[in-house]
Amino acid sequence: MAAQLMSTSFSYYYHHQTNPIIAAARTLKPSPSSTCLNSLLSLQRFGVFQRTRQEKRRGYGVVVASSSSNAAAPLWDSWKPEKSSAASPSLSDIIWPSAGAFAAMAILGKMDQILAPQGVSMTIAPLGAVCAVLFATPSSPAARKYNMFMAQIGCAAIGVAAFSVFGPGWLARSAALAASIAFMILTRSNHPPAASLPILFIDGVKLHHLNFWFALFPGAAACIILCLMQEVVCFLKNNFKF
């Protein structure tokens, strides 16, 4: 590579030495104009040499960085808050989602008291993550109704099937989680809270008697209530700002 660069520089140097225009310019007496001409010729030779050098380096697979290129973001940027041009959230943007989550859990808790004789609880842990998705980020893909119900029903059924095949233990949990992620990718129903439903069923002895009814209750059934509460929260956020 060094030999080729030296050969290229020599050929350009020889070309400019034998060029009659350049030779005639050198015979002129020193003057401000001839000095400027020599400076321009030197800059031209240097620019051509630099371009040839960069092309050679690209030919050998060497990437030439420029000041205008976008450098890769440092690894620690993902540990910082996301930079956004939007203004800071208003007080109403904080109060209404929080109040909606409080009301949703209060309603589900009241239903727990009604369903207690049947040994069923509506306030399962994944619903807390569902509330955060629906109320805090209502425009995110995970908050779409198709994503939520498809993932809730599918992942819950996968948990029941894994428990039936492998029984309780690490193998059932691992297989159910892997199958749930594959199911959400295949059906394009990305809804992260639903991935915890299979593990909840496998480890929750009180839920085993539901069998495949677990695919509809309590997860999917509770999501209907949460969707209604989301509409109320969005209405309040859009019409009652402070």
Short mmCIF file of C-alpha atoms in Angstrom, two decimals:
data_model
loop_
_atom_site.label_atom_id
_atom_site.label_comp_id
_atom_site.label_asym_id
_atom_site.label_seq_id
_atom_site.Cartn_x
_atom_site.Cartn_y
_atom_site.Cartn_z
CA MET A 1 0.00 0.00 0.00
CA ALA A 2 2.84 2.39 0.87
CA ALA A 3 4.58 1.54 -2.42
CA GLN A 4 1.41 2.33 -4.38
CA LEU A 5 0.97 5.67 -2.59
CA MET A 6 4.62 6.60 -3.32
CA SER A 7 4.16 5.57 -6.97
CA THR A 8 0.99 7.69 -7.23
CA SER A 9 2.62 10.74 -5.66
CA PHE A 10 5.65 10.38 -8.01
CA SER A 11 3.43 10.15 -11.08
CA TYR A 12 1.53 13.32 -10.12
CA TYR A 13 4.77 15.08 -9.31
CA TYR A 14 6.28 14.05 -12.68
CA HIS A 15 3.13 15.11 -14.52
CA HIS A 16 3.19 18.60 -13.00
CA GLN A 17 6.96 18.91 -13.57
CA THR A 18 6.60 18.16 -17.31
CA ASN A 19 3.46 20.24 -17.78
CA PRO A 20 4.42 23.15 -20.09
CA ILE A 21 2.01 25.57 -18.45
CA ILE A 22 3.46 24.90 -15.03
CA ALA A 23 7.00 25.09 -16.45
CA ALA A 24 6.26 28.46 -18.04
CA ALA A 25 4.80 29.72 -14.81
CA ARG A 26 8.01 28.82 -12.98
CA THR A 27 10.14 30.83 -15.45
CA LEU A 28 8.33 34.02 -14.55
CA LYS A 29 10.00 36.45 -12.23
CA PRO A 30 8.76 36.44 -8.70
CA SER A 31 5.83 38.74 -8.39
CA PRO A 32 2.70 38.82 -6.27
CA SER A 33 0.73 37.25 -9.11
CA SER A 34 3.26 34.47 -9.75
CA THR A 35 3.42 33.77 -6.04
CA CYS A 36 -0.34 33.37 -5.94
CA LEU A 37 -0.19 31.13 -9.00
CA ASN A 38 2.40 28.90 -7.37
CA SER A 39 0.31 28.73 -4.22
CA LEU A 40 -2.78 27.73 -6.17
CA LEU A 41 -0.84 25.10 -8.09
CA SER A 42 0.51 23.69 -4.84
CA LEU A 43 -2.94 23.54 -3.33
CA GLN A 44 -4.26 21.87 -6.48
CA ARG A 45 -1.53 19.22 -6.40
CA PHE A 46 -2.14 18.61 -2.70
CA GLY A 47 -5.92 18.25 -3.22
CA VAL A 48 -5.52 15.79 -6.10
CA PHE A 49 -3.02 13.78 -4.08
CA GLN A 50 -5.33 13.67 -1.07
CA ARG A 51 -8.29 12.52 -3.18
CA THR A 52 -6.21 9.79 -4.79
CA ARG A 53 -4.93 8.70 -1.40
CA GLN A 54 -8.46 8.41 -0.01
CA GLU A 55 -9.62 6.43 -3.06
CA LYS A 56 -6.72 4.03 -2.62
CA ARG A 57 -7.53 3.57 1.04
CA ARG A 58 -11.17 2.89 0.20
CA GLY A 59 -10.02 0.29 -2.29
CA TYR A 60 -8.22 -1.51 0.52
CA GLY A 61 -11.32 -1.41 2.72
CA VAL A 62 -10.18 1.47 4.93
CA VAL A 63 -13.06 3.75 5.86
CA VAL A 64 -12.13 7.43 5.74
CA ALA A 65 -14.09 9.33 8.36
CA SER A 66 -15.22 12.88 7.73
CA SER A 67 -16.34 15.61 10.04
CA SER A 68 -19.85 15.55 8.57
CA SER A 69 -20.38 11.81 9.16
CA ASN A 70 -22.67 10.74 11.95
CA ALA A 71 -20.69 9.05 14.69
CA ALA A 72 -22.21 6.17 16.59
CA ALA A 73 -23.91 7.13 19.83
CA PRO A 74 -21.92 6.23 22.96
CA LEU A 75 -23.07 3.18 24.87
CA TRP A 76 -24.01 5.20 27.94
CA ASP A 77 -26.61 7.28 26.03
CA SER A 78 -29.21 4.59 26.66
CA TRP A 79 -28.79 5.22 30.41
CA LYS A 80 -29.83 8.89 30.04
CA PRO A 81 -33.37 10.28 29.76
CA GLU A 82 -34.64 10.49 26.19
CA LYS A 83 -34.07 13.89 24.62
CA SER A 84 -37.26 15.40 23.30
CA SER A 85 -38.10 18.73 21.69
CA ALA A 86 -41.55 18.67 23.30
CA ALA A 87 -42.26 20.77 26.36
CA SER A 88 -42.28 19.29 29.82
CA PRO A 89 -45.52 17.47 30.71
CA SER A 90 -48.16 19.62 32.31
CA LEU A 91 -49.68 18.88 35.69
CA SER A 92 -52.84 17.52 34.05
CA ASP A 93 -50.74 15.09 31.96
CA ILE A 94 -49.46 13.65 35.24
CA ILE A 95 -52.59 13.79 37.38
CA TRP A 96 -55.12 12.21 34.99
CA PRO A 97 -53.15 9.02 34.14
CA SER A 98 -52.29 8.54 37.81
CA ALA A 99 -55.91 9.05 38.83
CA GLY A 100 -57.02 6.63 36.11
CA ALA A 101 -54.68 3.94 37.41
CA PHE A 102 -55.96 4.48 40.96
CA ALA A 103 -59.59 4.21 39.83
CA ALA A 104 -58.89 1.12 37.70
CA MET A 105 -57.24 -0.77 40.54
CA ALA A 106 -60.01 0.34 42.92
CA ILE A 107 -62.66 -1.10 40.59
CA LEU A 108 -60.76 -4.36 40.15
CA GLY A 109 -60.23 -4.56 43.91
CA LYS A 110 -63.97 -4.20 44.49
CA MET A 111 -64.55 -7.01 42.00
CA ASP A 112 -62.08 -9.11 43.98
CA GLN A 113 -64.32 -8.85 47.00
CA ILE A 114 -67.30 -10.03 44.95
CA LEU A 115 -65.39 -12.95 43.39
CA ALA A 116 -63.59 -13.98 46.58
CA PRO A 117 -65.92 -16.95 47.26
CA GLN A 118 -64.90 -18.44 43.90
CA GLY A 119 -61.21 -18.04 44.75
CA VAL A 120 -60.49 -15.75 41.81
CA SER A 121 -58.59 -12.46 41.91
CA MET A 122 -58.86 -9.72 39.29
CA THR A 123 -55.89 -7.68 40.52
CA ILE A 124 -53.12 -9.77 39.01
CA ALA A 125 -49.66 -8.21 38.65
CA PRO A 126 -49.55 -7.91 34.82
CA LEU A 127 -52.52 -5.53 34.93
CA GLY A 128 -50.33 -2.94 36.64
CA ALA A 129 -48.06 -2.93 33.59
CA VAL A 130 -51.12 -2.74 31.33
CA CYS A 131 -52.30 0.37 33.20
CA ALA A 132 -48.91 2.00 32.71
CA VAL A 133 -49.05 1.30 28.97
CA LEU A 134 -52.65 2.42 28.44
CA PHE A 135 -52.62 5.54 30.60
CA ALA A 136 -49.04 6.82 30.28
CA THR A 137 -48.37 5.97 26.61
CA PRO A 138 -51.78 5.63 24.90
CA SER A 139 -50.31 6.19 21.42
CA SER A 140 -47.64 3.48 21.69
CA PRO A 141 -47.96 0.24 19.68
CA ALA A 142 -48.34 -1.77 22.89
CA ALA A 143 -51.51 0.20 23.73
CA ARG A 144 -53.35 -0.82 20.56
CA LYS A 145 -56.44 -2.88 21.27
CA TYR A 146 -55.48 -5.58 18.78
CA ASN A 147 -52.03 -5.97 20.32
CA MET A 148 -53.37 -6.06 23.85
CA PHE A 149 -56.16 -8.60 23.43
CA MET A 150 -54.32 -10.83 20.97
CA ALA A 151 -51.26 -11.00 23.23
CA GLN A 152 -53.27 -11.38 26.45
CA ILE A 153 -55.34 -14.28 25.14
CA GLY A 154 -52.54 -15.99 23.22
CA CYS A 155 -49.86 -15.77 25.91
CA ALA A 156 -52.26 -16.92 28.64
CA ALA A 157 -53.24 -19.96 26.56
CA ILE A 158 -49.56 -20.71 25.93
CA GLY A 159 -48.95 -20.68 29.69
CA VAL A 160 -51.74 -23.19 30.28
CA ALA A 161 -50.45 -25.45 27.50
CA ALA A 162 -46.87 -25.33 28.80
CA PHE A 163 -48.04 -26.23 32.30
CA SER A 164 -50.08 -29.13 30.94
CA VAL A 165 -47.10 -30.52 29.00
CA PHE A 166 -44.14 -29.85 31.30
CA GLY A 167 -45.76 -29.39 34.69
CA PRO A 168 -44.52 -26.82 37.21
CA GLY A 169 -40.85 -25.93 37.01
CA TRP A 170 -38.19 -24.05 35.11
CA LEU A 171 -38.75 -25.88 31.82
CA ALA A 172 -42.40 -24.89 31.64
CA ARG A 173 -41.60 -21.26 32.48
CA SER A 174 -38.78 -21.05 29.92
CA ALA A 175 -40.74 -22.75 27.14
CA ALA A 176 -43.85 -20.65 27.79
CA LEU A 177 -41.95 -17.38 27.77
CA ALA A 178 -40.09 -18.25 24.57
CA ALA A 179 -43.29 -19.35 22.86
CA SER A 180 -45.10 -16.18 24.01
CA ILE A 181 -42.45 -13.92 22.50
CA ALA A 182 -42.52 -15.91 19.27
CA PHE A 183 -46.32 -15.66 19.23
CA MET A 184 -46.28 -11.86 19.61
CA ILE A 185 -43.69 -11.47 16.87
CA LEU A 186 -45.58 -13.81 14.53
CA THR A 187 -48.95 -12.12 15.06
CA ARG A 188 -47.46 -8.60 15.24
CA SER A 189 -49.12 -8.05 18.58
CA ASN A 190 -46.33 -6.54 20.65
CA HIS A 191 -47.68 -6.13 24.18
CA PRO A 192 -44.92 -6.71 26.79
CA PRO A 193 -47.18 -7.07 29.87
CA ALA A 194 -48.72 -10.22 28.35
CA ALA A 195 -45.38 -12.06 28.48
CA SER A 196 -45.73 -12.38 32.25
CA LEU A 197 -49.08 -14.22 32.09
CA PRO A 198 -47.65 -17.70 31.39
CA ILE A 199 -45.25 -17.48 34.34
CA LEU A 200 -48.06 -16.18 36.54
CA PHE A 201 -50.23 -19.18 35.71
CA ILE A 202 -47.46 -21.76 36.10
CA ASP A 203 -46.43 -20.45 39.52
CA GLY A 204 -49.94 -19.50 40.69
CA VAL A 205 -51.51 -22.56 42.29
CA LYS A 206 -54.79 -20.71 42.83
CA LEU A 207 -55.15 -20.22 39.06
CA HIS A 208 -54.66 -23.83 37.99
CA HIS A 209 -58.34 -24.72 38.39
CA LEU A 210 -59.24 -22.19 35.66
CA ASN A 211 -57.42 -24.27 33.04
CA PHE A 212 -57.91 -22.69 29.59
CA TRP A 213 -60.45 -20.23 30.98
CA PHE A 214 -57.35 -18.38 32.12
CA ALA A 215 -56.96 -17.20 28.51
CA LEU A 216 -60.08 -15.04 29.00
CA PHE A 217 -60.18 -14.44 32.72
CA PRO A 218 -58.90 -12.48 34.55
CA GLY A 219 -56.43 -10.95 32.05
CA ALA A 220 -58.52 -10.30 28.94
CA ALA A 221 -61.69 -9.59 30.94
CA ALA A 222 -59.93 -7.03 33.10
CA CYS A 223 -58.46 -5.38 30.00
CA ILE A 224 -61.99 -4.51 28.87
CA ILE A 225 -62.42 -2.47 32.04
CA LEU A 226 -59.00 -0.88 31.58
CA CYS A 227 -59.83 0.10 27.99
CA LEU A 228 -62.98 1.88 29.15
CA MET A 229 -60.96 3.67 31.82
CA GLN A 230 -58.38 4.67 29.19
CA GLU A 231 -61.06 6.44 27.15
CA VAL A 232 -62.05 8.42 30.24
CA VAL A 233 -58.44 9.36 30.96
CA CYS A 234 -57.80 10.48 27.39
CA PHE A 235 -60.98 12.57 27.41
CA LEU A 236 -59.95 14.29 30.62
CA LYS A 237 -56.41 14.92 29.35
CA ASN A 238 -57.67 16.54 26.16
CA ASN A 239 -60.46 18.66 27.64
CA PHE A 240 -59.37 19.53 31.17
CA LYS A 241 -55.83 20.86 31.10
CA PHE A 242 -54.14 22.70 33.95
#
